[in-house]
Amino acid sequence: MKEKQVKISLSHVAKAFGKKQVLKDVNLDVYDGESVVIIGGSGTGKSVTLKCLLGLVTPDKGTAKMTTDNIGMLFQGAALFDSLTVWENVAFVMLQKKHPNRAAAKKLAIQKLAQVGLKPEVADAYPADLSGGMKKRVGLARAIATNPEIIFFDEPTTGLDPIMSDVINDLIVDCVKKLGATALTITHDMNSARKIADRIAMLYNGEIIWVGTVDELDKTKNPYVRQFVAGSAKGPIQMEVKAE
Amino acid sequence: MQNQFFSFINALGRFVISFFRASGDLILFTAQILLCIFKAPFYIGETIRMSIEIGFYSLPVVALTTVFSGMVIAIQTYEAVSKFSAEGAVSMVVLVAVTRELAPVMAALMVAGRIGAAIAAEIGTMRVTEQIDALSTLHTNPVQYLIVPRVVAGTLMMPLLVLIGDIIGVCGGYLVGVTKMDFNATTYLVNTWNTLKAMDIISGMTKAAVFGFIITVLGCYQGFKSRGGAQGVGQATTNAVVSSSILILIFNYLLTELFFKM
Ligand SMILES: Nc1ncnc2c1ncn2[C@@H]1O[C@H](COP(=O)(O)OP(=O)(O)O)[C@@H](O)[C@H]1O
Ligand SMILES: [Mg+2]
């Protein structure tokens, strides 16, 4: 893996909101074709890390770079546009072209919807009419619609039942493989992480404190990682219980 | 005592700082919009959709507020002046009051409640559900796609709304004059026509354009920076209506000063 090109590079990234230092020194390289999962408790800054990469948040220090801007992103709540139909969401980028061919765009959208296991009938529905799992699938279809080189997933299984979570995990693995894309996922769902990841990185206290494969994850002696994987309240990780 | 004094100074200082920070924020936001207005791509479809929403669907509330304003002004003027000069005075005062002040300000306050709130709620919801972030990842500039069409539609539609409000307001005065005060219908209309000055209409419509800009920019601004779920969106909606209403009244004064100097 090491001889491969670096596609995503986070180097000494720091970010504070007001007095709150969310990221202190985040370092992580993701190689071409690899699927990396960042795990960490909620509120540790996983989403902020992704937003630094996407340019939605400007880091105070350090650099967050990608080798391409042909990217796709599945948002935590799917972030579908309420005012557009499902197929218009999926084909959004195509429809923003100067003289869009709506028929061709719809055909492509239906094809992408099929890829995430949705029937053509869904194409004309509005996002408000869909269940949480279906929204995630449409979000996934939109993320892969432009055949991106890099795909980001923000908590892809949060809020779904275990079976639907597994369906989404399979779809993610499948889509990423089919596109040959590089994937960066953030989650606190260990089942999901095990299924999706080539490598896992743990974010704690504003830094990546551990990186390794799934096998290494089960063998590590790192007490923070062990506590997180075991899902135990006892250990070095202290949850901030007080309100932010 | 001293403690209370210091905490008062402290709170005052904090208020002043946050006021200037918010003003600076808003000015930067406005500058960003102005830069984007003349930059392709232009979302014509979205601009037309918003124009219909702002211009056409606000007609009923604007019509109602202006017709009653015109009627009230007619009665008040009639009571205030001597019976001999009433006929000429009522038509003139109604015309001037409606076109210069009542139609623009009433319409703007109504549209602030209707459209400003709706814009803040819609864009605020898009912010907290990450739809605005999603736009960026789909190679679309959210300011160009969401904000420019609303600001352009608001600035162009408000003057038209006010022009219609002018006509309806004058009709309100006419109705009261003719039915309640036994004025001669033709004389009333002729008097109105003779006192009509282009500048009255134009100044009112200019105010309306400025108010339309204020309403849409503040609605977008509050929505854009809203955070923290449904409660944040509710707060943004309230802030949009309150702040644009205040700014409308302040700018109404400033513009009136300006027009009288001219
Ligand atoms: N735009 C913002 N302004 C202020 N604080 C923010 C902003 N975005 C995130 N935060 C704060 O940063 C912290 C990390 O957030 P996030 O990255 O969303 O956590 P998670 O790891 O659950 O994804 C949270 O405490 C959040 O309140
Ligand atoms: Mg998150």
XYZ file of C-alpha atoms and ligand atoms in Angstrom:
534
model
C 0.000 0.000 0.000
C 2.804 2.399 0.850
C 4.060 2.928 -2.714
C 0.635 4.253 -3.674
C -0.118 7.922 -4.213
C -1.422 9.959 -1.285
C -4.955 11.155 -2.174
C -5.925 12.905 1.048
C -3.483 14.565 3.371
C -4.153 16.157 6.728
C -1.100 17.757 8.229
C -0.965 19.428 11.652
C -4.570 20.582 11.335
C -5.810 22.684 14.245
C -9.190 24.357 14.642
C -10.840 26.186 17.500
C -14.368 27.587 17.753
C -14.165 30.489 20.159
C -12.334 29.228 23.218
C -12.989 25.606 22.354
C -9.973 23.900 20.754
C -11.717 21.131 18.786
C -8.776 19.937 16.667
C -5.230 20.308 18.002
C -2.874 18.461 15.679
C -4.512 16.095 13.215
C -2.211 14.145 10.901
C -3.452 11.512 8.483
C -2.632 10.355 4.952
C -5.079 8.328 2.884
C -3.695 6.438 -0.106
C -5.244 5.876 -3.522
C -7.968 3.229 -3.524
C -7.897 2.825 0.236
C -10.838 3.025 2.632
C -9.999 4.734 5.906
C -12.431 5.092 8.793
C -11.999 7.690 11.525
C -13.596 6.639 14.786
C -14.115 8.733 17.868
C -16.741 9.810 20.366
C -19.436 12.259 19.405
C -18.337 15.874 19.601
C -14.640 15.002 19.175
C -14.436 16.915 15.894
C -14.832 14.180 13.288
C -17.225 16.234 11.182
C -15.039 19.307 11.587
C -12.096 17.287 10.229
C -14.099 16.389 7.130
C -15.262 19.975 6.705
C -11.655 21.159 6.786
C -10.955 18.845 3.848
C -14.038 20.015 1.968
C -13.103 23.658 2.458
C -16.265 24.329 4.453
C -14.177 25.115 7.533
C -10.805 26.870 7.335
C -8.213 25.352 9.679
C -6.441 27.765 12.046
C -3.176 25.916 11.461
C -1.896 23.170 9.189
C -3.136 22.002 5.812
C -5.947 19.755 4.617
C -5.455 18.751 1.001
C -6.863 16.428 -1.635
C -5.387 15.640 -5.033
C -8.715 16.086 -6.827
C -11.910 18.069 -6.553
C -13.961 15.304 -8.132
C -15.460 14.225 -4.840
C -18.744 12.952 -3.437
C -20.086 13.233 0.054
C -22.822 11.450 1.963
C -23.966 13.697 4.800
C -25.068 12.538 8.219
C -28.728 13.423 7.630
C -28.401 12.825 3.868
C -28.877 16.606 3.309
C -31.197 16.104 0.343
C -32.696 19.264 -1.153
C -36.329 19.365 0.011
C -37.555 21.425 -2.918
C -36.277 18.977 -5.546
C -37.471 15.482 -6.439
C -35.318 12.458 -5.725
C -33.982 12.213 -9.266
C -33.268 15.953 -9.413
C -31.251 15.525 -6.227
C -29.262 12.643 -7.664
C -28.636 14.393 -10.980
C -28.049 17.792 -9.357
C -24.610 18.429 -10.841
C -25.798 17.469 -14.353
C -28.802 19.770 -14.068
C -26.564 22.732 -13.171
C -24.813 22.520 -16.551
C -25.581 25.257 -19.056
C -28.105 23.456 -21.257
C -29.016 20.385 -19.256
C -30.515 17.391 -21.003
C -33.172 16.559 -18.443
C -34.176 13.251 -20.013
C -30.588 11.982 -20.018
C -30.063 13.267 -16.475
C -33.146 11.431 -15.271
C -32.003 8.232 -16.937
C -28.642 8.475 -15.225
C -30.316 9.227 -11.893
C -32.533 6.151 -12.199
C -29.484 4.056 -12.988
C -27.683 5.375 -9.901
C -30.799 4.775 -7.801
C -30.867 1.155 -9.002
C -27.251 0.843 -7.899
C -28.294 1.656 -4.318
C -31.274 -0.693 -4.534
C -34.053 1.829 -5.164
C -36.825 1.320 -7.713
C -37.454 3.819 -10.549
C -40.790 4.796 -8.927
C -38.862 6.577 -6.177
C -37.367 8.984 -8.720
C -40.372 11.319 -8.763
C -40.966 11.336 -4.995
C -39.851 14.189 -2.752
C -37.303 13.620 0.045
C -39.944 14.370 2.693
C -41.828 11.220 1.629
C -38.867 8.886 2.237
C -37.804 6.897 5.299
C -34.419 7.523 6.920
C -32.833 4.508 5.239
C -34.145 5.502 1.824
C -32.857 9.045 2.280
C -29.407 7.668 3.045
C -29.567 5.603 -0.123
C -30.582 8.596 -2.214
C -27.761 10.582 -0.586
C -25.397 7.782 -1.544
C -26.708 7.759 -5.118
C -26.129 11.529 -5.295
C -22.609 11.139 -3.869
C -21.615 8.587 -6.526
C -23.472 10.259 -9.419
C -20.412 12.051 -10.784
C -18.171 8.969 -10.464
C -15.983 10.704 -7.899
C -12.390 9.760 -7.162
C -12.848 10.374 -3.450
C -15.992 9.752 -1.409
C -16.653 10.953 2.124
C -19.161 9.403 4.470
C -20.264 11.227 7.620
C -21.810 8.754 10.083
C -23.460 6.690 7.336
C -25.257 4.329 9.731
C -26.234 6.674 12.561
C -29.968 6.638 13.201
C -30.628 3.457 11.215
C -31.754 0.069 12.518
C -29.076 -2.684 12.539
C -30.321 -4.369 9.368
C -30.543 -1.145 7.380
C -27.088 -0.226 8.748
C -25.715 -3.421 7.318
C -27.407 -2.788 3.975
C -25.830 0.677 3.829
C -22.416 -0.713 4.816
C -22.625 -3.263 2.002
C -23.678 -0.564 -0.452
C -20.769 1.640 0.590
C -18.254 -1.197 0.151
C -19.847 -2.086 -3.170
C -19.970 1.466 -4.567
C -16.453 2.316 -3.482
C -15.115 -0.890 -5.040
C -17.018 -0.363 -8.288
C -15.724 3.185 -8.664
C -12.233 2.267 -7.515
C -12.576 5.337 -5.338
C -10.707 6.379 -2.231
C -13.028 6.554 0.771
C -12.859 8.410 4.056
C -15.597 7.591 6.534
C -16.240 8.935 10.009
C -18.350 6.990 12.435
C -18.723 5.867 16.004
C -20.338 2.602 14.897
C -17.699 -0.128 15.317
C -19.604 -2.708 13.242
C -19.673 -0.281 10.386
C -15.991 0.564 10.813
C -14.967 -3.101 10.754
C -16.945 -3.728 7.629
C -15.855 -0.686 5.609
C -12.290 -0.026 6.688
C -8.921 -1.005 5.277
C -7.422 1.123 8.020
C -8.943 2.690 11.098
C -7.809 5.906 12.748
C -8.955 7.067 16.143
C -9.544 10.739 16.879
C -9.328 11.701 20.519
C -8.746 15.034 22.196
C -8.026 16.829 18.931
C -5.439 14.372 17.641
C -5.260 11.102 15.723
C -3.968 8.913 18.534
C -3.912 5.558 16.761
C -3.943 4.183 13.189
C -4.057 0.536 12.155
C -5.884 -2.257 10.340
C -8.930 -4.037 11.727
C -6.711 -6.939 12.852
C -4.402 -4.560 14.637
C -7.411 -2.940 16.251
C -8.297 -6.147 18.062
C -4.725 -6.706 19.244
C -3.772 -3.187 20.268
C -2.817 -2.423 23.836
C -3.700 1.267 23.454
C -6.081 1.815 26.372
C -8.077 4.527 24.602
C -8.750 2.369 21.558
C -9.557 -0.642 23.723
C -12.067 1.320 25.730
C -13.725 2.729 22.634
C -13.923 -0.653 20.902
C -15.299 -2.296 24.035
C -17.785 0.557 24.439
C -17.035 0.765 28.125
C -17.646 3.696 30.445
C -14.556 2.706 32.443
C -11.159 3.736 31.146
C -8.990 6.714 30.328
C -11.610 8.404 28.117
C -13.688 10.728 30.246
C -16.928 11.854 28.673
C -17.677 15.513 29.011
C -21.058 15.382 30.616
C -21.497 19.057 31.247
C -23.282 21.122 28.650
C -21.122 22.770 26.004
C -22.723 48.839 44.536
C -19.349 49.081 42.834
C -19.722 45.465 41.754
C -23.066 46.169 40.162
C -21.630 49.168 38.411
C -18.803 47.121 36.941
C -21.077 44.331 35.832
C -23.283 46.902 34.148
C -20.277 48.379 32.316
C -19.233 44.845 31.471
C -22.605 43.986 29.963
C -22.713 47.279 28.101
C -19.246 46.679 26.659
C -20.211 43.190 25.614
C -23.327 44.507 23.900
C -21.374 47.194 22.039
C -18.756 44.677 20.886
C -21.319 42.143 19.710
C -23.276 44.909 17.990
C -20.237 46.018 16.002
C -19.227 42.455 15.276
C -22.706 41.672 13.928
C -22.737 44.872 11.845
C -19.342 44.034 10.374
C -20.524 40.503 9.651
C -23.619 41.791 7.917
C -21.659 44.293 5.829
C -19.248 41.579 4.679
C -22.182 39.316 3.874
C -23.842 42.081 1.833
C -20.596 42.778 -0.026
C -20.322 39.082 -0.857
C -23.853 39.127 -2.291
C -23.193 42.262 -4.345
C -20.066 40.650 -5.811
C -22.052 37.551 -6.763
C -25.004 39.371 -8.365
C -23.108 40.140 -11.552
C -21.239 36.841 -11.779
C -22.394 33.841 -13.843
C -24.049 31.405 -13.457
C -27.393 33.193 -13.123
C -30.257 31.152 -11.745
C -33.069 32.713 -13.770
C -35.671 30.038 -12.984
C -35.119 30.410 -9.256
C -35.295 34.220 -9.553
C -38.637 34.025 -11.366
C -40.004 31.561 -8.816
C -39.038 33.907 -5.970
C -40.432 36.944 -7.826
C -43.820 35.276 -8.074
C -43.678 34.307 -4.403
C -42.740 37.818 -3.306
C -44.634 39.916 -5.850
C -47.785 38.009 -6.623
C -48.570 36.188 -3.387
C -47.963 39.296 -1.264
C -50.605 41.244 -3.193
C -53.565 40.402 -0.877
C -51.862 41.561 2.345
C -50.438 44.648 0.684
C -53.832 45.489 -0.829
C -55.573 45.129 2.531
C -53.075 47.236 4.482
C -52.924 50.026 1.915
C -56.688 50.282 1.338
C -57.333 50.693 5.065
C -54.457 53.150 5.402
C -55.923 55.281 2.617
C -59.358 55.183 4.263
C -58.019 56.204 7.677
C -55.994 59.067 6.271
C -59.091 60.384 4.469
C -61.114 60.431 7.689
C -58.317 61.986 9.750
C -57.717 64.739 7.203
C -61.423 65.469 6.908
C -61.674 65.897 10.689
C -58.564 68.077 10.828
C -59.258 70.689 8.157
C -62.129 73.150 7.750
C -65.200 71.882 5.947
C -64.726 74.390 3.089
C -61.320 73.192 1.983
C -61.893 69.531 2.817
C -62.565 68.298 -0.669
C -59.232 69.431 -2.083
C -57.220 68.671 1.058
C -58.424 65.105 1.542
C -57.515 63.952 -1.948
C -54.133 65.644 -1.745
C -53.169 64.356 1.695
C -54.297 60.833 0.858
C -52.219 60.857 -2.293
C -49.068 62.206 -0.678
C -49.320 60.128 2.494
C -50.012 56.910 0.641
C -47.425 57.198 -2.118
C -44.592 58.678 -0.068
C -44.976 56.861 3.233
C -47.830 54.484 3.870
C -47.661 52.206 0.870
C -43.878 51.655 0.994
C -43.642 51.259 4.770
C -46.808 49.197 5.258
C -46.000 46.928 2.332
C -42.420 46.502 3.519
C -43.463 45.581 7.065
C -45.986 43.071 5.715
C -43.449 41.555 3.327
C -40.861 41.423 6.133
C -43.289 39.314 8.134
C -44.243 37.127 5.210
C -41.151 36.769 3.037
C -38.328 37.689 5.416
C -39.513 35.056 7.864
C -40.016 32.437 5.159
C -36.560 33.026 3.711
C -34.881 32.835 7.119
C -36.756 29.625 7.949
C -36.023 27.975 4.615
C -32.346 28.871 4.474
C -31.926 28.225 8.209
C -33.360 24.741 7.771
C -31.030 24.159 4.852
C -28.127 25.287 7.035
C -28.853 23.058 10.033
C -29.610 20.013 7.839
C -26.295 20.567 5.999
C -28.007 21.188 2.647
C -25.908 24.332 2.228
C -22.713 22.334 2.794
C -24.046 19.775 0.318
C -24.391 22.501 -2.339
C -20.702 23.290 -1.996
C -19.723 19.654 -2.416
C -21.867 19.589 -5.579
C -19.827 22.409 -7.127
C -22.553 25.024 -6.581
C -21.950 28.332 -4.827
C -24.706 28.667 -2.181
C -24.624 32.477 -2.315
C -25.257 32.459 -6.059
C -27.773 29.629 -5.980
C -29.801 30.537 -2.896
C -29.241 34.152 -1.966
C -28.813 36.161 -5.156
C -32.177 35.049 -6.662
C -34.003 36.041 -3.470
C -32.305 39.413 -3.131
C -32.790 40.270 -6.807
C -36.444 39.193 -6.708
C -37.100 41.177 -3.509
C -35.439 44.336 -4.794
C -37.285 44.247 -8.128
C -40.704 43.152 -6.864
C -41.164 45.520 -3.910
C -41.432 48.660 -6.102
C -44.105 46.970 -8.237
C -46.010 45.903 -5.145
C -45.843 49.448 -3.834
C -47.053 50.905 -7.124
C -50.119 48.692 -6.886
C -50.423 49.606 -3.195
C -50.380 53.304 -4.201
C -53.346 52.805 -6.499
C -55.292 50.757 -3.972
C -54.545 53.198 -1.144
C -55.786 56.146 -3.195
C -58.896 54.122 -4.024
C -59.462 53.643 -0.273
C -59.402 57.390 0.261
C -61.689 57.893 -2.708
C -64.235 55.367 -1.391
C -64.424 57.068 1.996
C -64.525 60.528 0.423
C -67.329 59.716 -1.959
C -69.502 57.536 0.298
C -68.979 59.144 3.727
C -68.169 62.750 2.930
C -70.385 63.231 -0.104
C -67.518 64.461 -2.251
C -68.142 64.632 -5.952
C -66.539 61.558 -7.506
C -65.216 63.292 -10.612
C -63.870 66.265 -8.677
C -62.032 63.936 -6.297
C -60.363 62.130 -9.170
C -59.490 65.327 -10.999
C -58.024 66.805 -7.793
C -55.981 63.667 -7.258
C -54.745 63.730 -10.839
C -53.761 67.408 -10.615
C -51.784 67.001 -7.391
C -50.042 63.864 -8.649
C -46.278 64.391 -8.895
C -43.969 61.845 -10.460
C -41.477 62.435 -7.652
C -43.965 61.203 -5.022
C -44.389 57.895 -6.811
C -40.707 57.542 -7.644
C -39.513 58.299 -4.128
C -41.951 55.726 -2.732
C -40.833 53.104 -5.214
C -37.171 53.838 -4.532
C -37.802 53.323 -0.848
C -39.544 50.072 -1.716
C -36.526 48.782 -3.627
C -34.268 49.534 -0.660
C -36.732 47.859 1.726
C -36.950 44.793 -0.524
C -33.165 44.550 -0.455
C -33.078 44.900 3.344
C -35.776 42.257 3.886
C -34.209 39.626 1.658
C -30.609 40.235 2.720
C -31.503 40.008 6.413
C -33.665 36.924 5.884
C -30.798 35.222 4.065
C -28.214 36.428 6.574
C -30.114 35.168 9.610
C -30.857 31.850 7.907
C -27.300 31.421 6.699
C -25.717 31.850 10.105
C -28.328 29.940 12.080
C -27.109 27.000 14.145
C -28.456 24.407 16.505
C -31.503 22.700 15.036
C -35.150 23.744 15.108
C -34.666 26.244 17.923
C -31.873 27.980 16.023
C -34.088 28.257 12.953
C -36.923 29.726 15.033
C -34.535 32.272 16.498
C -33.263 33.146 13.012
C -36.828 33.718 11.805
C -37.645 36.051 14.690
C -34.371 37.935 14.291
C -34.956 38.356 10.561
C -38.376 39.963 11.053
C -37.386 42.167 13.992
C -34.095 43.396 12.545
C -35.496 44.076 9.083
C -38.503 45.933 10.517
C -36.208 48.170 12.550
C -33.897 48.792 9.615
C -36.882 49.570 7.375
C -38.027 52.323 9.739
C -34.507 53.734 10.103
C -33.895 53.736 6.373
C -37.346 55.220 5.781
C -36.294 58.223 7.839
C -32.907 58.528 6.130
C -34.396 58.247 2.632
C -37.124 60.783 3.441
C -34.440 63.246 4.566
C -32.569 62.574 1.356
C -35.589 63.128 -0.888
C -36.495 66.390 0.810
C -32.969 67.722 0.345
C -33.207 67.013 -3.368
N -19.453 25.992 12.920
C -19.225 25.725 14.218
N -19.217 26.741 15.118
C -18.980 26.489 16.425
N -18.736 25.267 16.939
C -18.734 24.224 16.107
C -18.975 24.386 14.703
N -18.910 23.171 14.107
C -18.630 22.287 15.098
N -18.528 22.910 16.297
C -18.219 22.262 17.592
O -17.115 21.405 17.396
C -17.273 20.226 18.155
C -17.065 19.015 17.273
O -18.141 18.895 16.385
P -18.259 17.722 15.326
O -17.051 17.702 14.466
O -19.555 17.896 14.655
O -18.302 16.414 16.231
P -18.446 14.902 15.763
O -17.158 14.252 16.115
O -19.579 14.344 16.560
O -18.726 14.904 14.303
C -18.647 20.271 18.771
O -18.496 20.586 20.130
C -19.354 21.385 18.040
O -20.202 22.063 18.921
Mg -20.497 14.529 13.241
